[in-house]
Amino acid sequence: MIDFYITAFVTIFLVIDPPGLLPLFISLTQGHESARRGIALRACLIAIFILAAFGFIGENLLDFIGISMPAFRISGGLLLFLMAVEMLFNKRAKRREQQAEDDNHDDPSVFPLATPLIAGPGAMATMVLLISEMDGSIESTFVVIAAMVSVTAVTFLLFLTSSPVERLLGPVGIKVITRLMGMLLAALSVQFVVDGLKGLGVIG
């Protein structure tokens, strides 16, 4: 299960992309420097609740709708691949900045920080995909949720140190890290598609 936890942690980390959220967190909390800790804590706790709830009920919801897990793996893999392409060509950062500008208000902790920036569609789909990789057992569910909580905790810590980290990495450093994560996410998304095709019996 340790190997599965590491896989889940890396996958969720790539999807949420905490370093890529740093500039947005800073811009959304300008003028509220003294309240940054509270905003960061609320945003991360709400994101944990949303993703955990989706992890528990996501597969049952798909069964109710009539969507098979192999089909969801393929669609989820394609969604993650599109996210990887956005990361590689810096389109994801621009889209997130636009969302932040459109939804900016006095307290951005719920919207847009918690959702859709942290607990977005990609993160929700990833929760279901990872849990289904281990046949949806209770143990695998808690392992994925533990990995998600760990990633969100890292996000919270980065939010707390957002200003010095941004100065240390600089715009170029953040772009390099984002592109590296995009490459890894592209590879993981292809694996999800391959697993889905195997589940449908298209490939052996």
CSV table of C-alpha atoms in Angstrom, one decimal:
chain,number,residue,atom,x,y,z
A,1,MET,CA,0.0,0.0,0.0
A,2,ILE,CA,3.0,2.3,0.5
A,3,ASP,CA,3.7,2.2,-3.3
A,4,PHE,CA,0.0,2.9,-4.0
A,5,TYR,CA,0.1,5.9,-1.6
A,6,ILE,CA,3.2,7.3,-3.3
A,7,THR,CA,1.5,6.9,-6.7
A,8,ALA,CA,-1.7,8.5,-5.5
A,9,PHE,CA,0.2,11.4,-3.8
A,10,VAL,CA,2.2,12.1,-7.0
A,11,THR,CA,-0.8,11.9,-9.2
A,12,ILE,CA,-2.9,14.2,-7.1
A,13,PHE,CA,0.0,16.6,-6.6
A,14,LEU,CA,0.4,16.9,-10.4
A,15,VAL,CA,-3.3,17.5,-10.9
A,16,ILE,CA,-3.7,20.1,-8.1
A,17,ASP,CA,-0.3,21.7,-8.9
A,18,PRO,CA,0.3,23.6,-5.6
A,19,PRO,CA,3.3,25.6,-7.0
A,20,GLY,CA,1.2,26.8,-9.8
A,21,LEU,CA,-1.4,28.0,-7.3
A,22,LEU,CA,1.1,30.3,-5.4
A,23,PRO,CA,0.9,33.3,-7.7
A,24,LEU,CA,-2.9,33.1,-7.8
A,25,PHE,CA,-3.1,32.8,-4.0
A,26,ILE,CA,-1.0,35.9,-3.7
A,27,SER,CA,-3.0,37.9,-6.2
A,28,LEU,CA,-6.3,36.8,-4.6
A,29,THR,CA,-5.3,37.8,-1.1
A,30,GLN,CA,-3.7,41.2,-2.0
A,31,GLY,CA,-4.9,43.7,0.6
A,32,HIS,CA,-5.7,40.8,3.0
A,33,GLU,CA,-2.1,39.9,4.0
A,34,SER,CA,-3.0,39.6,7.7
A,35,ALA,CA,-5.9,37.2,6.9
A,36,ARG,CA,-3.9,35.0,4.5
A,37,ARG,CA,-3.4,32.2,7.1
A,38,GLY,CA,-7.2,32.0,7.7
A,39,ILE,CA,-8.0,32.2,4.0
A,40,ALA,CA,-5.5,29.4,3.3
A,41,LEU,CA,-6.8,27.2,6.1
A,42,ARG,CA,-10.5,27.6,5.1
A,43,ALA,CA,-9.7,27.0,1.4
A,44,CYS,CA,-7.8,23.8,2.1
A,45,LEU,CA,-10.3,22.4,4.6
A,46,ILE,CA,-13.2,22.9,2.2
A,47,ALA,CA,-11.2,21.4,-0.7
A,48,ILE,CA,-10.5,18.3,1.5
A,49,PHE,CA,-14.2,17.9,2.3
A,50,ILE,CA,-15.2,18.2,-1.3
A,51,LEU,CA,-12.6,15.7,-2.6
A,52,ALA,CA,-13.2,13.2,0.2
A,53,ALA,CA,-16.9,13.3,-0.4
A,54,PHE,CA,-16.4,12.7,-4.1
A,55,GLY,CA,-13.9,9.9,-3.3
A,56,PHE,CA,-16.5,8.1,-1.2
A,57,ILE,CA,-19.6,8.6,-3.4
A,58,GLY,CA,-18.0,9.2,-6.8
A,59,GLU,CA,-18.0,5.5,-8.0
A,60,ASN,CA,-21.5,4.9,-6.7
A,61,LEU,CA,-22.7,8.0,-8.5
A,62,LEU,CA,-21.2,6.7,-11.7
A,63,ASP,CA,-22.9,3.3,-11.2
A,64,PHE,CA,-26.2,5.2,-10.7
A,65,ILE,CA,-25.8,7.1,-13.9
A,66,GLY,CA,-24.7,4.0,-15.8
A,67,ILE,CA,-21.1,4.9,-16.6
A,68,SER,CA,-18.7,2.0,-16.5
A,69,MET,CA,-15.3,2.4,-14.8
A,70,PRO,CA,-13.3,1.5,-17.9
A,71,ALA,CA,-15.2,4.3,-19.8
A,72,PHE,CA,-14.6,6.7,-16.9
A,73,ARG,CA,-10.9,5.8,-16.9
A,74,ILE,CA,-10.6,6.7,-20.6
A,75,SER,CA,-12.5,9.9,-20.2
A,76,GLY,CA,-10.6,10.8,-17.1
A,77,GLY,CA,-7.3,10.0,-18.8
A,78,LEU,CA,-8.3,12.3,-21.7
A,79,LEU,CA,-9.2,15.1,-19.3
A,80,LEU,CA,-5.9,14.8,-17.5
A,81,PHE,CA,-4.1,14.8,-20.8
A,82,LEU,CA,-5.7,18.0,-21.8
A,83,MET,CA,-4.7,19.5,-18.4
A,84,ALA,CA,-1.1,18.3,-19.1
A,85,VAL,CA,-1.1,20.0,-22.4
A,86,GLU,CA,-2.3,23.2,-20.8
A,87,MET,CA,0.5,22.9,-18.2
A,88,LEU,CA,3.1,22.4,-20.9
A,89,PHE,CA,2.0,25.4,-23.0
A,90,ASN,CA,1.2,27.6,-20.0
A,91,LYS,CA,-2.5,27.8,-20.9
A,92,ARG,CA,-3.6,26.4,-17.5
A,93,ALA,CA,-2.1,29.3,-15.6
A,94,LYS,CA,-3.8,31.8,-17.8
A,95,ARG,CA,-7.2,30.0,-17.4
A,96,ARG,CA,-6.8,29.9,-13.7
A,97,GLU,CA,-5.9,33.6,-13.6
A,98,GLN,CA,-9.0,34.3,-15.6
A,99,GLN,CA,-11.2,32.3,-13.2
A,100,ALA,CA,-9.6,34.1,-10.3
A,101,GLU,CA,-10.3,37.5,-11.9
A,102,ASP,CA,-13.9,36.6,-12.7
A,103,ASP,CA,-14.7,35.2,-9.3
A,104,ASN,CA,-12.6,37.5,-7.1
A,105,HIS,CA,-14.3,39.0,-4.0
A,106,ASP,CA,-13.5,39.9,-0.4
A,107,ASP,CA,-13.1,36.3,0.8
A,108,PRO,CA,-11.8,34.0,-2.0
A,109,SER,CA,-11.3,30.9,0.3
A,110,VAL,CA,-14.5,29.1,-0.9
A,111,PHE,CA,-14.6,30.4,-4.4
A,112,PRO,CA,-12.4,30.3,-6.4
A,113,LEU,CA,-9.6,28.9,-4.1
A,114,ALA,CA,-11.2,25.8,-2.7
A,115,THR,CA,-13.1,25.1,-5.9
A,116,PRO,CA,-12.4,25.1,-8.7
A,117,LEU,CA,-8.7,25.9,-8.2
A,118,ILE,CA,-7.9,23.2,-5.6
A,119,ALA,CA,-10.8,20.8,-5.8
A,120,GLY,CA,-11.5,21.1,-9.5
A,121,PRO,CA,-13.0,18.6,-12.0
A,122,GLY,CA,-9.6,17.0,-12.7
A,123,ALA,CA,-8.9,16.4,-9.0
A,124,MET,CA,-12.4,14.9,-8.5
A,125,ALA,CA,-11.9,12.6,-11.5
A,126,THR,CA,-8.5,11.6,-10.2
A,127,MET,CA,-9.9,10.6,-6.8
A,128,VAL,CA,-12.4,8.2,-8.5
A,129,LEU,CA,-9.8,6.9,-10.9
A,130,LEU,CA,-7.2,6.1,-8.2
A,131,ILE,CA,-9.7,4.4,-5.9
A,132,SER,CA,-11.0,2.3,-8.8
A,133,GLU,CA,-7.5,1.2,-9.6
A,134,MET,CA,-7.7,-0.9,-6.4
A,135,ASP,CA,-11.2,-2.1,-7.0
A,136,GLY,CA,-12.7,0.5,-4.8
A,137,SER,CA,-11.9,-1.2,-1.5
A,138,ILE,CA,-12.2,0.7,1.8
A,139,GLU,CA,-8.5,0.4,2.4
A,140,SER,CA,-7.7,1.9,-1.0
A,141,THR,CA,-10.2,4.7,-0.5
A,142,PHE,CA,-8.6,5.7,2.7
A,143,VAL,CA,-5.1,5.5,1.2
A,144,VAL,CA,-6.2,7.9,-1.7
A,145,ILE,CA,-7.9,10.2,0.8
A,146,ALA,CA,-4.7,10.2,3.0
A,147,ALA,CA,-2.7,11.1,-0.1
A,148,MET,CA,-5.1,13.9,-1.0
A,149,VAL,CA,-5.0,15.3,2.5
A,150,SER,CA,-1.2,15.2,2.3
A,151,VAL,CA,-1.2,17.1,-1.0
A,152,THR,CA,-3.6,19.7,0.4
A,153,ALA,CA,-1.4,20.0,3.5
A,154,VAL,CA,1.5,20.8,1.2
A,155,THR,CA,-0.6,23.3,-0.6
A,156,PHE,CA,-1.5,24.9,2.7
A,157,LEU,CA,2.2,25.1,3.8
A,158,LEU,CA,3.1,26.6,0.4
A,159,PHE,CA,0.3,29.2,0.8
A,160,LEU,CA,1.8,30.2,4.2
A,161,THR,CA,5.2,30.7,2.6
A,162,SER,CA,3.9,32.0,-0.6
A,163,SER,CA,5.8,35.3,-0.7
A,164,PRO,CA,9.3,34.0,0.0
A,165,VAL,CA,8.8,30.9,-2.1
A,166,GLU,CA,7.7,33.0,-5.1
A,167,ARG,CA,10.7,35.3,-4.6
A,168,LEU,CA,13.0,32.3,-4.4
A,169,LEU,CA,11.7,30.5,-7.5
A,170,GLY,CA,10.7,33.5,-9.5
A,171,PRO,CA,8.4,33.4,-12.6
A,172,VAL,CA,10.9,31.3,-14.5
A,173,GLY,CA,11.3,28.7,-11.8
A,174,ILE,CA,7.5,28.3,-11.4
A,175,LYS,CA,7.1,27.9,-15.2
A,176,VAL,CA,9.9,25.2,-15.3
A,177,ILE,CA,8.3,23.2,-12.5
A,178,THR,CA,4.9,23.5,-14.0
A,179,ARG,CA,6.1,22.1,-17.4
A,180,LEU,CA,8.0,19.2,-15.7
A,181,MET,CA,4.8,18.3,-13.9
A,182,GLY,CA,2.9,18.6,-17.2
A,183,MET,CA,5.2,16.0,-18.7
A,184,LEU,CA,4.6,13.6,-15.8
A,185,LEU,CA,0.9,14.1,-15.9
A,186,ALA,CA,0.7,13.4,-19.6
A,187,ALA,CA,2.4,10.0,-19.0
A,188,LEU,CA,0.0,9.2,-16.2
A,189,SER,CA,-3.0,10.2,-18.3
A,190,VAL,CA,-2.0,7.8,-21.1
A,191,GLN,CA,-1.7,5.0,-18.5
A,192,PHE,CA,-5.3,5.7,-17.4
A,193,VAL,CA,-6.5,5.5,-21.0
A,194,VAL,CA,-4.5,2.2,-21.6
A,195,ASP,CA,-6.1,0.7,-18.4
A,196,GLY,CA,-9.5,1.7,-19.6
A,197,LEU,CA,-9.0,0.1,-23.0
A,198,LYS,CA,-7.9,-3.1,-21.3
A,199,GLY,CA,-11.0,-3.0,-19.1
A,200,LEU,CA,-13.2,-2.8,-22.2
A,201,GLY,CA,-11.2,-5.6,-23.8
A,202,VAL,CA,-10.1,-3.4,-26.7
A,203,ILE,CA,-6.4,-4.3,-26.0
A,204,GLY,CA,-5.0,-7.3,-24.2
